[in-house]
């Protein structure tokens, strides 16, 4: 039984899967560009040079900021590869929704989880780094926007899961036997 019958409360699941696949592919390309841009920006900030440290506490804070930036760059680097996988799985989702092939939908369901987890980690580290650097408004906005994205991503993931379940249930109740196999079985039928 499918989790839901309509995508976004108005579209058929098949059409919703195609639309979500297109939006996800576009968002993945934008995320790849954003992750690359953020890594370049962080490296530029690291190359600008460090201010003269006046005491132990400022040095410790500077070391923590460097560590947070390093962790953020690692998460962004992993994010690039995850979003490439999400882009490919989005194309498979579009194909699977059009042709009602549930096996093409599975990669999207898997890689979307990686994207959700990666977004949560990135928003936490980038937001906390911004707060430590004295940009608390930017850090708060990053965390809030990340949380909103995660809520929508969960809902859209459930829409695609419902599409997968609907295709699976339809294939169970209406198995499609290829035409050449029906003729072969008819020749050996005892009836």
Short mmCIF file of N, CA and C in Angstrom, two decimals:
data_model
loop_
_atom_site.label_atom_id
_atom_site.label_comp_id
_atom_site.label_asym_id
_atom_site.label_seq_id
_atom_site.Cartn_x
_atom_site.Cartn_y
_atom_site.Cartn_z
N UNK A 1 0.84 -1.17 0.00
CA UNK A 1 0.00 0.00 0.00
C UNK A 1 0.89 1.24 0.00
N UNK A 2 0.59 2.16 -0.86
CA UNK A 2 1.39 3.38 -1.00
C UNK A 2 1.18 4.30 0.20
N UNK A 3 2.23 5.04 0.54
CA UNK A 3 2.19 5.97 1.66
C UNK A 3 1.19 7.09 1.39
N UNK A 4 1.12 7.56 0.15
CA UNK A 4 0.20 8.63 -0.24
C UNK A 4 -0.26 8.37 -1.67
N UNK A 5 -1.35 9.01 -2.05
CA UNK A 5 -1.92 8.81 -3.38
C UNK A 5 -1.59 9.95 -4.35
N UNK A 6 -1.34 11.13 -3.83
CA UNK A 6 -1.07 12.31 -4.66
C UNK A 6 0.24 12.94 -4.21
N UNK A 7 0.93 13.54 -5.16
CA UNK A 7 2.15 14.28 -4.86
C UNK A 7 1.78 15.75 -4.74
N UNK A 8 2.17 16.38 -3.68
CA UNK A 8 1.85 17.79 -3.41
C UNK A 8 0.34 18.01 -3.37
N UNK A 9 -0.40 16.99 -2.99
CA UNK A 9 -1.85 17.02 -2.79
C UNK A 9 -2.66 17.30 -4.05
N UNK A 10 -2.04 17.33 -5.22
CA UNK A 10 -2.83 17.61 -6.42
C UNK A 10 -2.36 16.82 -7.64
N UNK A 11 -1.12 16.40 -7.71
CA UNK A 11 -0.61 15.73 -8.89
C UNK A 11 -0.66 14.22 -8.71
N UNK A 12 -0.81 13.55 -9.84
CA UNK A 12 -0.66 12.11 -9.86
C UNK A 12 0.78 11.78 -9.47
N UNK A 13 0.99 10.65 -8.81
CA UNK A 13 2.35 10.31 -8.35
C UNK A 13 3.33 10.20 -9.50
N UNK A 14 2.88 9.68 -10.63
CA UNK A 14 3.77 9.54 -11.78
C UNK A 14 4.23 10.90 -12.29
N UNK A 15 3.31 11.82 -12.46
CA UNK A 15 3.66 13.17 -12.90
C UNK A 15 4.49 13.87 -11.84
N UNK A 16 4.12 13.69 -10.58
CA UNK A 16 4.89 14.27 -9.49
C UNK A 16 6.32 13.74 -9.46
N UNK A 17 6.49 12.44 -9.74
CA UNK A 17 7.83 11.87 -9.79
C UNK A 17 8.67 12.48 -10.91
N UNK A 18 8.04 12.70 -12.05
CA UNK A 18 8.77 13.32 -13.17
C UNK A 18 9.15 14.76 -12.82
N UNK A 19 8.21 15.51 -12.26
CA UNK A 19 8.49 16.91 -11.89
C UNK A 19 9.57 16.97 -10.80
N UNK A 20 9.46 16.10 -9.79
CA UNK A 20 10.47 16.08 -8.74
C UNK A 20 11.83 15.67 -9.29
N UNK A 21 11.85 14.77 -10.26
CA UNK A 21 13.11 14.38 -10.88
C UNK A 21 13.76 15.54 -11.62
N UNK A 22 12.95 16.32 -12.33
CA UNK A 22 13.49 17.48 -13.06
C UNK A 22 14.01 18.53 -12.07
N UNK A 23 13.19 18.84 -11.06
CA UNK A 23 13.63 19.83 -10.06
C UNK A 23 14.87 19.35 -9.30
N UNK A 24 14.91 18.07 -8.99
CA UNK A 24 16.06 17.52 -8.27
C UNK A 24 17.32 17.58 -9.12
N UNK A 25 17.18 17.31 -10.41
CA UNK A 25 18.35 17.40 -11.30
C UNK A 25 18.86 18.84 -11.37
N UNK A 26 17.94 19.80 -11.50
CA UNK A 26 18.34 21.21 -11.55
C UNK A 26 18.97 21.62 -10.22
N UNK A 27 18.36 21.21 -9.11
CA UNK A 27 18.89 21.55 -7.79
C UNK A 27 20.26 20.91 -7.57
N UNK A 28 20.45 19.70 -8.08
CA UNK A 28 21.74 19.03 -7.93
C UNK A 28 22.84 19.79 -8.67
N UNK A 29 22.54 20.22 -9.88
CA UNK A 29 23.52 21.01 -10.62
C UNK A 29 23.85 22.32 -9.90
N UNK A 30 22.81 22.97 -9.36
CA UNK A 30 23.03 24.20 -8.60
C UNK A 30 23.84 23.92 -7.33
N UNK A 31 23.59 22.80 -6.68
CA UNK A 31 24.32 22.44 -5.47
C UNK A 31 25.78 22.12 -5.76
N UNK A 32 26.03 21.49 -6.90
CA UNK A 32 27.42 21.22 -7.29
C UNK A 32 28.16 22.54 -7.49
N UNK A 33 27.50 23.48 -8.17
CA UNK A 33 28.13 24.80 -8.38
C UNK A 33 28.33 25.52 -7.05
N UNK A 34 27.35 25.45 -6.15
CA UNK A 34 27.45 26.12 -4.85
C UNK A 34 28.57 25.51 -4.01
N UNK A 35 28.64 24.18 -3.94
CA UNK A 35 29.69 23.52 -3.16
C UNK A 35 31.08 23.90 -3.69
N UNK A 36 31.22 23.91 -5.00
CA UNK A 36 32.50 24.29 -5.60
C UNK A 36 32.84 25.73 -5.25
N UNK A 37 31.86 26.63 -5.37
CA UNK A 37 32.08 28.04 -5.06
C UNK A 37 32.45 28.22 -3.59
N UNK A 38 31.79 27.50 -2.68
CA UNK A 38 32.09 27.63 -1.25
C UNK A 38 33.50 27.13 -0.93
N UNK A 39 33.91 26.05 -1.56
CA UNK A 39 35.28 25.55 -1.32
C UNK A 39 36.29 26.59 -1.80
N UNK A 40 36.07 27.17 -2.97
CA UNK A 40 36.98 28.19 -3.49
C UNK A 40 36.99 29.41 -2.56
N UNK A 41 35.82 29.82 -2.09
CA UNK A 41 35.76 30.99 -1.19
C UNK A 41 36.49 30.71 0.12
N UNK A 42 36.32 29.51 0.68
CA UNK A 42 37.03 29.19 1.92
C UNK A 42 38.54 29.15 1.71
N UNK A 43 38.97 28.65 0.58
CA UNK A 43 40.41 28.64 0.30
C UNK A 43 40.95 30.05 0.14
N UNK A 44 40.18 30.93 -0.48
CA UNK A 44 40.60 32.32 -0.62
C UNK A 44 40.72 32.97 0.77
N UNK A 45 39.76 32.68 1.65
CA UNK A 45 39.84 33.22 3.01
C UNK A 45 41.07 32.68 3.74
N UNK A 46 41.43 31.43 3.50
CA UNK A 46 42.62 30.86 4.15
C UNK A 46 43.90 31.48 3.60
N UNK A 47 43.93 31.89 2.33
CA UNK A 47 45.13 32.46 1.71
C UNK A 47 45.35 33.93 2.09
N UNK A 48 44.33 34.60 2.57
CA UNK A 48 44.44 36.03 2.85
C UNK A 48 45.43 36.33 3.98
N UNK A 49 45.77 35.36 4.73
CA UNK A 49 46.70 35.59 5.83
C UNK A 49 45.97 35.72 7.15
N UNK A 50 46.68 35.46 8.19
CA UNK A 50 46.11 35.48 9.53
C UNK A 50 46.52 36.78 10.24
N UNK A 51 45.60 37.31 11.04
CA UNK A 51 45.99 38.47 11.83
C UNK A 51 46.98 38.06 12.93
N UNK A 52 47.71 39.01 13.43
CA UNK A 52 48.66 38.72 14.50
C UNK A 52 47.87 38.36 15.75
N UNK A 53 48.18 37.20 16.30
CA UNK A 53 47.46 36.71 17.48
C UNK A 53 48.05 37.37 18.71
N UNK A 54 47.16 37.94 19.54
CA UNK A 54 47.64 38.69 20.68
C UNK A 54 47.71 37.86 21.96
N UNK A 55 46.86 36.88 22.11
CA UNK A 55 46.92 36.06 23.32
C UNK A 55 46.50 34.62 23.02
N UNK A 56 46.55 33.80 24.03
CA UNK A 56 46.28 32.37 23.89
C UNK A 56 44.85 32.12 23.44
N UNK A 57 43.88 32.86 23.99
CA UNK A 57 42.48 32.62 23.67
C UNK A 57 42.16 32.94 22.21
N UNK A 58 42.75 34.00 21.68
CA UNK A 58 42.54 34.32 20.27
C UNK A 58 43.16 33.26 19.37
N UNK A 59 44.34 32.73 19.77
CA UNK A 59 44.98 31.67 18.99
C UNK A 59 44.12 30.42 19.00
N UNK A 60 43.57 30.09 20.15
CA UNK A 60 42.71 28.91 20.26
C UNK A 60 41.45 29.07 19.40
N UNK A 61 40.85 30.25 19.43
CA UNK A 61 39.67 30.52 18.61
C UNK A 61 40.03 30.42 17.13
N UNK A 62 41.18 30.96 16.74
CA UNK A 62 41.62 30.89 15.34
C UNK A 62 41.83 29.44 14.92
N UNK A 63 42.41 28.62 15.79
CA UNK A 63 42.61 27.19 15.49
C UNK A 63 41.28 26.47 15.34
N UNK A 64 40.30 26.81 16.18
CA UNK A 64 38.97 26.19 16.07
C UNK A 64 38.31 26.58 14.74
N UNK A 65 38.45 27.82 14.36
CA UNK A 65 37.86 28.28 13.09
C UNK A 65 38.50 27.54 11.92
N UNK A 66 39.83 27.36 11.97
CA UNK A 66 40.51 26.63 10.90
C UNK A 66 40.01 25.19 10.85
N UNK A 67 39.83 24.57 12.02
CA UNK A 67 39.31 23.20 12.06
C UNK A 67 37.90 23.12 11.50
N UNK A 68 37.04 24.07 11.88
CA UNK A 68 35.67 24.07 11.35
C UNK A 68 35.66 24.29 9.84
N UNK A 69 36.51 25.16 9.34
CA UNK A 69 36.59 25.37 7.90
C UNK A 69 37.06 24.11 7.18
N UNK A 70 38.03 23.42 7.76
CA UNK A 70 38.52 22.18 7.16
C UNK A 70 37.41 21.13 7.10
N UNK A 71 36.68 20.98 8.20
CA UNK A 71 35.56 20.03 8.22
C UNK A 71 34.50 20.44 7.20
N UNK A 72 34.21 21.73 7.12
CA UNK A 72 33.23 22.21 6.14
C UNK A 72 33.69 21.93 4.71
N UNK A 73 34.98 22.11 4.43
CA UNK A 73 35.49 21.83 3.08
C UNK A 73 35.40 20.34 2.76
N UNK A 74 35.66 19.49 3.74
CA UNK A 74 35.55 18.04 3.51
C UNK A 74 34.09 17.68 3.23
N UNK A 75 33.18 18.23 4.02
CA UNK A 75 31.76 17.95 3.80
C UNK A 75 31.31 18.46 2.43
N UNK A 76 31.78 19.65 2.04
CA UNK A 76 31.43 20.19 0.72
C UNK A 76 32.01 19.32 -0.40
N UNK A 77 33.24 18.83 -0.23
CA UNK A 77 33.83 17.95 -1.24
C UNK A 77 33.04 16.67 -1.40
N UNK A 78 32.64 16.08 -0.28
CA UNK A 78 31.80 14.88 -0.34
C UNK A 78 30.45 15.24 -0.96
N UNK A 79 29.95 16.45 -0.64
CA UNK A 79 28.67 16.90 -1.18
C UNK A 79 28.67 16.99 -2.70
N UNK A 80 29.81 17.37 -3.27
CA UNK A 80 29.89 17.43 -4.73
C UNK A 80 29.65 16.06 -5.33
N UNK A 81 30.30 15.04 -4.77
CA UNK A 81 30.12 13.68 -5.30
C UNK A 81 28.70 13.16 -5.05
N UNK A 82 28.14 13.48 -3.89
CA UNK A 82 26.77 13.05 -3.60
C UNK A 82 25.79 13.71 -4.56
N UNK A 83 25.98 15.00 -4.84
CA UNK A 83 25.06 15.68 -5.75
C UNK A 83 25.23 15.22 -7.19
N UNK A 84 26.41 14.78 -7.57
CA UNK A 84 26.57 14.15 -8.89
C UNK A 84 25.76 12.86 -8.94
N UNK A 85 25.83 12.07 -7.86
CA UNK A 85 25.04 10.83 -7.80
C UNK A 85 23.55 11.14 -7.78
N UNK A 86 23.14 12.19 -7.07
CA UNK A 86 21.72 12.57 -7.04
C UNK A 86 21.28 13.03 -8.43
N UNK A 87 22.14 13.74 -9.15
CA UNK A 87 21.80 14.17 -10.52
C UNK A 87 21.55 12.95 -11.41
N UNK A 88 22.44 11.98 -11.35
CA UNK A 88 22.27 10.77 -12.16
C UNK A 88 21.02 10.02 -11.73
N UNK A 89 20.80 9.90 -10.42
CA UNK A 89 19.61 9.18 -9.95
C UNK A 89 18.33 9.95 -10.26
N UNK A 90 18.40 11.27 -10.38
CA UNK A 90 17.22 12.05 -10.78
C UNK A 90 16.83 11.75 -12.21
N UNK A 91 17.83 11.60 -13.06
CA UNK A 91 17.54 11.23 -14.45
C UNK A 91 16.93 9.82 -14.49
N UNK A 92 17.44 8.93 -13.66
CA UNK A 92 16.85 7.59 -13.58
C UNK A 92 15.43 7.65 -13.02
N UNK A 93 15.17 8.56 -12.08
CA UNK A 93 13.82 8.73 -11.54
C UNK A 93 12.86 9.17 -12.63
N UNK A 94 13.27 10.12 -13.45
CA UNK A 94 12.42 10.58 -14.55
C UNK A 94 12.11 9.42 -15.48
N UNK A 95 13.14 8.65 -15.83
CA UNK A 95 12.95 7.50 -16.72
C UNK A 95 12.07 6.44 -16.07
N UNK A 96 12.31 6.17 -14.79
CA UNK A 96 11.51 5.16 -14.08
C UNK A 96 10.06 5.57 -13.92
N UNK A 97 9.80 6.85 -13.71
CA UNK A 97 8.42 7.31 -13.58
C UNK A 97 7.70 7.26 -14.92
N UNK A 98 8.40 7.61 -16.00
CA UNK A 98 7.78 7.57 -17.33
C UNK A 98 7.46 6.15 -17.76
N UNK A 99 8.40 5.23 -17.55
CA UNK A 99 8.23 3.86 -18.04
C UNK A 99 7.73 2.90 -16.96
N UNK A 100 7.44 3.42 -15.77
CA UNK A 100 6.98 2.62 -14.64
C UNK A 100 7.92 1.47 -14.33
N UNK A 101 9.19 1.79 -14.19
CA UNK A 101 10.23 0.83 -13.81
C UNK A 101 10.69 1.18 -12.40
N UNK A 102 10.30 0.37 -11.44
CA UNK A 102 10.60 0.69 -10.05
C UNK A 102 12.08 0.58 -9.72
N UNK A 103 12.83 -0.26 -10.43
CA UNK A 103 14.26 -0.41 -10.15
C UNK A 103 15.04 0.86 -10.48
N UNK A 104 14.52 1.69 -11.36
CA UNK A 104 15.20 2.95 -11.68
C UNK A 104 14.93 4.03 -10.64
N UNK A 105 13.95 3.80 -9.78
CA UNK A 105 13.60 4.78 -8.75
C UNK A 105 14.44 4.56 -7.48
N UNK A 106 14.89 3.34 -7.25
CA UNK A 106 15.62 3.00 -6.03
C UNK A 106 16.88 3.85 -5.82
N UNK A 107 17.73 4.09 -6.85
CA UNK A 107 18.91 4.92 -6.59
C UNK A 107 18.57 6.32 -6.07
N UNK A 108 17.48 6.89 -6.56
CA UNK A 108 17.07 8.21 -6.07
C UNK A 108 16.73 8.13 -4.58
N UNK A 109 15.99 7.11 -4.19
CA UNK A 109 15.60 6.97 -2.79
C UNK A 109 16.84 6.83 -1.89
N UNK A 110 17.85 6.13 -2.37
CA UNK A 110 19.06 5.93 -1.58
C UNK A 110 19.90 7.21 -1.53
N UNK A 111 20.22 7.78 -2.68
CA UNK A 111 21.12 8.93 -2.72
C UNK A 111 20.47 10.20 -2.15
N UNK A 112 19.16 10.28 -2.18
CA UNK A 112 18.51 11.44 -1.58
C UNK A 112 18.75 11.47 -0.07
N UNK A 113 18.82 10.29 0.55
CA UNK A 113 19.15 10.23 1.98
C UNK A 113 20.54 10.78 2.24
N UNK A 114 21.50 10.41 1.38
CA UNK A 114 22.85 10.97 1.54
C UNK A 114 22.82 12.49 1.42
N UNK A 115 22.02 13.00 0.49
CA UNK A 115 21.91 14.44 0.32
C UNK A 115 21.30 15.12 1.55
N UNK A 116 20.28 14.50 2.14
CA UNK A 116 19.65 15.07 3.33
C UNK A 116 20.63 15.09 4.50
N UNK A 117 21.33 13.99 4.71
CA UNK A 117 22.30 13.91 5.80
C UNK A 117 23.44 14.90 5.57
N UNK A 118 23.94 14.97 4.34
CA UNK A 118 25.01 15.91 4.02
C UNK A 118 24.60 17.35 4.21
N UNK A 119 23.36 17.68 3.83
CA UNK A 119 22.87 19.05 4.02
C UNK A 119 22.78 19.38 5.50
N UNK A 120 22.30 18.44 6.30
CA UNK A 120 22.22 18.68 7.74
C UNK A 120 23.61 18.91 8.34
N UNK A 121 24.58 18.08 7.96
CA UNK A 121 25.95 18.26 8.47
C UNK A 121 26.54 19.60 8.02
N UNK A 122 26.38 19.91 6.75
CA UNK A 122 26.94 21.15 6.23
C UNK A 122 26.32 22.37 6.93
N UNK A 123 25.00 22.38 7.06
CA UNK A 123 24.35 23.53 7.69
C UNK A 123 24.81 23.69 9.14
N UNK A 124 24.99 22.57 9.85
CA UNK A 124 25.47 22.66 11.22
C UNK A 124 26.88 23.23 11.28
N UNK A 125 27.79 22.67 10.50
CA UNK A 125 29.18 23.13 10.56
C UNK A 125 29.35 24.54 9.99
N UNK A 126 28.71 24.83 8.88
CA UNK A 126 28.86 26.17 8.29
C UNK A 126 28.19 27.21 9.18
N UNK A 127 27.02 26.88 9.72
CA UNK A 127 26.34 27.82 10.61
C UNK A 127 27.12 28.07 11.88
N UNK A 128 27.66 27.00 12.47
CA UNK A 128 28.43 27.19 13.71
C UNK A 128 29.75 27.91 13.44
N UNK A 129 30.37 27.66 12.28
CA UNK A 129 31.59 28.39 11.93
C UNK A 129 31.29 29.87 11.76
N UNK A 130 30.19 30.19 11.11
CA UNK A 130 29.83 31.61 10.94
C UNK A 130 29.58 32.28 12.28
N UNK A 131 28.95 31.58 13.20
CA UNK A 131 28.71 32.15 14.52
C UNK A 131 30.03 32.37 15.25
N UNK A 132 30.96 31.41 15.17
CA UNK A 132 32.26 31.56 15.84
C UNK A 132 33.08 32.70 15.23
N UNK A 133 32.89 32.95 13.93
CA UNK A 133 33.62 34.04 13.28
C UNK A 133 32.97 35.39 13.52
N UNK A 134 31.87 35.42 14.24
CA UNK A 134 31.21 36.69 14.54
C UNK A 134 30.12 37.06 13.57
N UNK A 135 29.75 36.16 12.67
CA UNK A 135 28.67 36.43 11.71
C UNK A 135 27.45 35.61 12.12
N UNK A 136 26.88 35.95 13.27
CA UNK A 136 25.80 35.13 13.84
C UNK A 136 24.54 35.16 12.99
N UNK A 137 24.26 36.28 12.33
CA UNK A 137 23.06 36.35 11.49
C UNK A 137 23.18 35.40 10.31
N UNK A 138 24.33 35.36 9.66
CA UNK A 138 24.53 34.44 8.53
C UNK A 138 24.45 33.00 9.00
N UNK A 139 25.02 32.71 10.16
CA UNK A 139 24.97 31.34 10.69
C UNK A 139 23.55 30.90 11.01
N UNK A 140 22.78 31.81 11.60
CA UNK A 140 21.39 31.49 11.92
C UNK A 140 20.58 31.26 10.65
N UNK A 141 20.77 32.10 9.65
CA UNK A 141 20.05 31.95 8.39
C UNK A 141 20.41 30.61 7.73
N UNK A 142 21.69 30.26 7.75
CA UNK A 142 22.13 28.98 7.17
C UNK A 142 21.45 27.81 7.85
N UNK A 143 21.39 27.83 9.15
CA UNK A 143 20.77 26.73 9.90
C UNK A 143 19.27 26.67 9.64
N UNK A 144 18.58 27.82 9.64
CA UNK A 144 17.12 27.85 9.42
C UNK A 144 16.78 27.39 8.00
N UNK A 145 17.49 27.91 7.00
CA UNK A 145 17.23 27.51 5.61
C UNK A 145 17.52 26.02 5.42
N UNK A 146 18.57 25.53 6.06
CA UNK A 146 18.88 24.10 5.99
C UNK A 146 17.78 23.25 6.58
N UNK A 147 17.22 23.68 7.70
CA UNK A 147 16.12 22.93 8.33
C UNK A 147 14.87 22.93 7.44
N UNK A 148 14.57 24.07 6.83
CA UNK A 148 13.42 24.13 5.92
C UNK A 148 13.64 23.21 4.73
N UNK A 149 14.86 23.23 4.17
CA UNK A 149 15.17 22.32 3.05
C UNK A 149 14.99 20.87 3.45
N UNK A 150 15.43 20.51 4.64
CA UNK A 150 15.35 19.12 5.10
C UNK A 150 13.89 18.69 5.22
N UNK A 151 13.03 19.55 5.72
CA UNK A 151 11.60 19.22 5.84
C UNK A 151 11.00 18.96 4.45
N UNK A 152 11.27 19.86 3.50
CA UNK A 152 10.75 19.66 2.14
C UNK A 152 11.36 18.42 1.49
N UNK A 153 12.64 18.17 1.70
CA UNK A 153 13.30 17.01 1.11
C UNK A 153 12.67 15.72 1.63
N UNK A 154 12.33 15.67 2.92
CA UNK A 154 11.66 14.49 3.46
C UNK A 154 10.31 14.28 2.80
N UNK A 155 9.53 15.35 2.65
CA UNK A 155 8.22 15.22 2.02
C UNK A 155 8.36 14.73 0.58
N UNK A 156 9.27 15.31 -0.18
CA UNK A 156 9.45 14.90 -1.57
C UNK A 156 9.98 13.47 -1.64
N UNK A 157 10.81 13.08 -0.68
CA UNK A 157 11.30 11.70 -0.64
C UNK A 157 10.13 10.75 -0.44
N UNK A 158 9.19 11.12 0.44
CA UNK A 158 8.01 10.28 0.65
C UNK A 158 7.13 10.22 -0.59
N UNK A 159 7.06 11.29 -1.37
CA UNK A 159 6.31 11.26 -2.63
C UNK A 159 6.92 10.24 -3.59
N UNK A 160 8.25 10.23 -3.69
CA UNK A 160 8.91 9.28 -4.58
C UNK A 160 8.78 7.86 -4.04
N UNK A 161 8.82 7.71 -2.72
CA UNK A 161 8.60 6.39 -2.12
C UNK A 161 7.20 5.89 -2.45
N UNK A 162 6.21 6.77 -2.40
CA UNK A 162 4.84 6.38 -2.74
C UNK A 162 4.74 5.97 -4.21
N UNK A 163 5.46 6.67 -5.09
CA UNK A 163 5.50 6.28 -6.50
C UNK A 163 6.08 4.88 -6.64
N UNK A 164 7.18 4.62 -5.96
CA UNK A 164 7.81 3.31 -5.99
C UNK A 164 6.83 2.23 -5.51
N UNK A 165 6.15 2.49 -4.39
CA UNK A 165 5.20 1.52 -3.84
C UNK A 165 4.02 1.29 -4.77
N UNK A 166 3.54 2.35 -5.41
CA UNK A 166 2.43 2.22 -6.34
C UNK A 166 2.82 1.38 -7.55
N UNK A 167 4.00 1.62 -8.10
CA UNK A 167 4.46 0.82 -9.24
C UNK A 167 4.65 -0.63 -8.82
N UNK A 168 5.21 -0.85 -7.63
CA UNK A 168 5.41 -2.21 -7.13
C UNK A 168 4.06 -2.92 -6.97
N UNK A 169 3.08 -2.25 -6.37
CA UNK A 169 1.77 -2.86 -6.17
C UNK A 169 1.07 -3.14 -7.50
N UNK A 170 1.19 -2.23 -8.46
CA UNK A 170 0.59 -2.45 -9.78
C UNK A 170 1.23 -3.64 -10.49
N UNK A 171 2.54 -3.80 -10.33
CA UNK A 171 3.21 -4.92 -10.98
C UNK A 171 2.86 -6.24 -10.31
N UNK A 172 2.57 -6.21 -9.03
CA UNK A 172 2.16 -7.44 -8.33
C UNK A 172 0.77 -7.87 -8.76
N UNK A 173 -0.15 -6.90 -8.86
CA UNK A 173 -1.54 -7.23 -9.18
C UNK A 173 -1.77 -7.41 -10.67
N UNK A 174 -0.98 -6.79 -11.50
CA UNK A 174 -1.11 -6.89 -12.95
C UNK A 174 0.23 -7.28 -13.56
N UNK A 175 0.67 -8.51 -13.34
CA UNK A 175 1.97 -8.86 -13.91
C UNK A 175 1.90 -8.84 -15.43
N UNK A 176 2.89 -8.24 -16.00
CA UNK A 176 2.95 -8.14 -17.46
C UNK A 176 3.87 -9.23 -17.98
N UNK A 177 3.29 -10.18 -18.66
CA UNK A 177 4.07 -11.25 -19.27
C UNK A 177 4.31 -10.85 -20.72
N UNK A 178 5.55 -10.84 -21.16
CA UNK A 178 5.81 -10.48 -22.56
C UNK A 178 5.03 -11.37 -23.52
N UNK A 179 4.65 -10.83 -24.67
CA UNK A 179 3.80 -11.51 -25.64
C UNK A 179 4.41 -12.83 -26.11
N UNK A 180 5.72 -12.89 -26.37
CA UNK A 180 6.31 -14.12 -26.86
C UNK A 180 6.26 -15.22 -25.82
N UNK A 181 6.26 -14.88 -24.52
CA UNK A 181 6.16 -15.90 -23.49
C UNK A 181 4.73 -16.41 -23.36
N UNK A 182 3.72 -15.56 -23.60
CA UNK A 182 2.34 -16.01 -23.55
C UNK A 182 2.08 -17.05 -24.63
N UNK A 183 2.58 -16.84 -25.83
CA UNK A 183 2.37 -17.78 -26.92
C UNK A 183 3.06 -19.11 -26.63
N UNK A 184 4.26 -19.05 -26.06
CA UNK A 184 4.99 -20.27 -25.77
C UNK A 184 4.27 -21.09 -24.71
N UNK A 185 3.74 -20.42 -23.67
CA UNK A 185 3.03 -21.14 -22.63
C UNK A 185 1.70 -21.69 -23.14
N UNK A 186 1.08 -21.00 -24.07
CA UNK A 186 -0.20 -21.47 -24.61
C UNK A 186 -0.01 -22.78 -25.38
N UNK A 187 1.11 -22.99 -26.00
CA UNK A 187 1.34 -24.21 -26.77
C UNK A 187 1.47 -25.43 -25.86
N UNK A 188 1.96 -25.23 -24.64
CA UNK A 188 2.16 -26.35 -23.72
C UNK A 188 1.06 -26.45 -22.68
N UNK A 189 0.05 -25.64 -22.80
CA UNK A 189 -1.02 -25.63 -21.82
C UNK A 189 -1.85 -26.90 -21.92
N UNK A 190 -2.14 -27.55 -20.78
CA UNK A 190 -2.95 -28.77 -20.83
C UNK A 190 -4.41 -28.49 -21.10
N UNK A 191 -4.84 -27.26 -21.03
CA UNK A 191 -6.25 -26.94 -21.23
C UNK A 191 -6.55 -26.71 -22.68
#
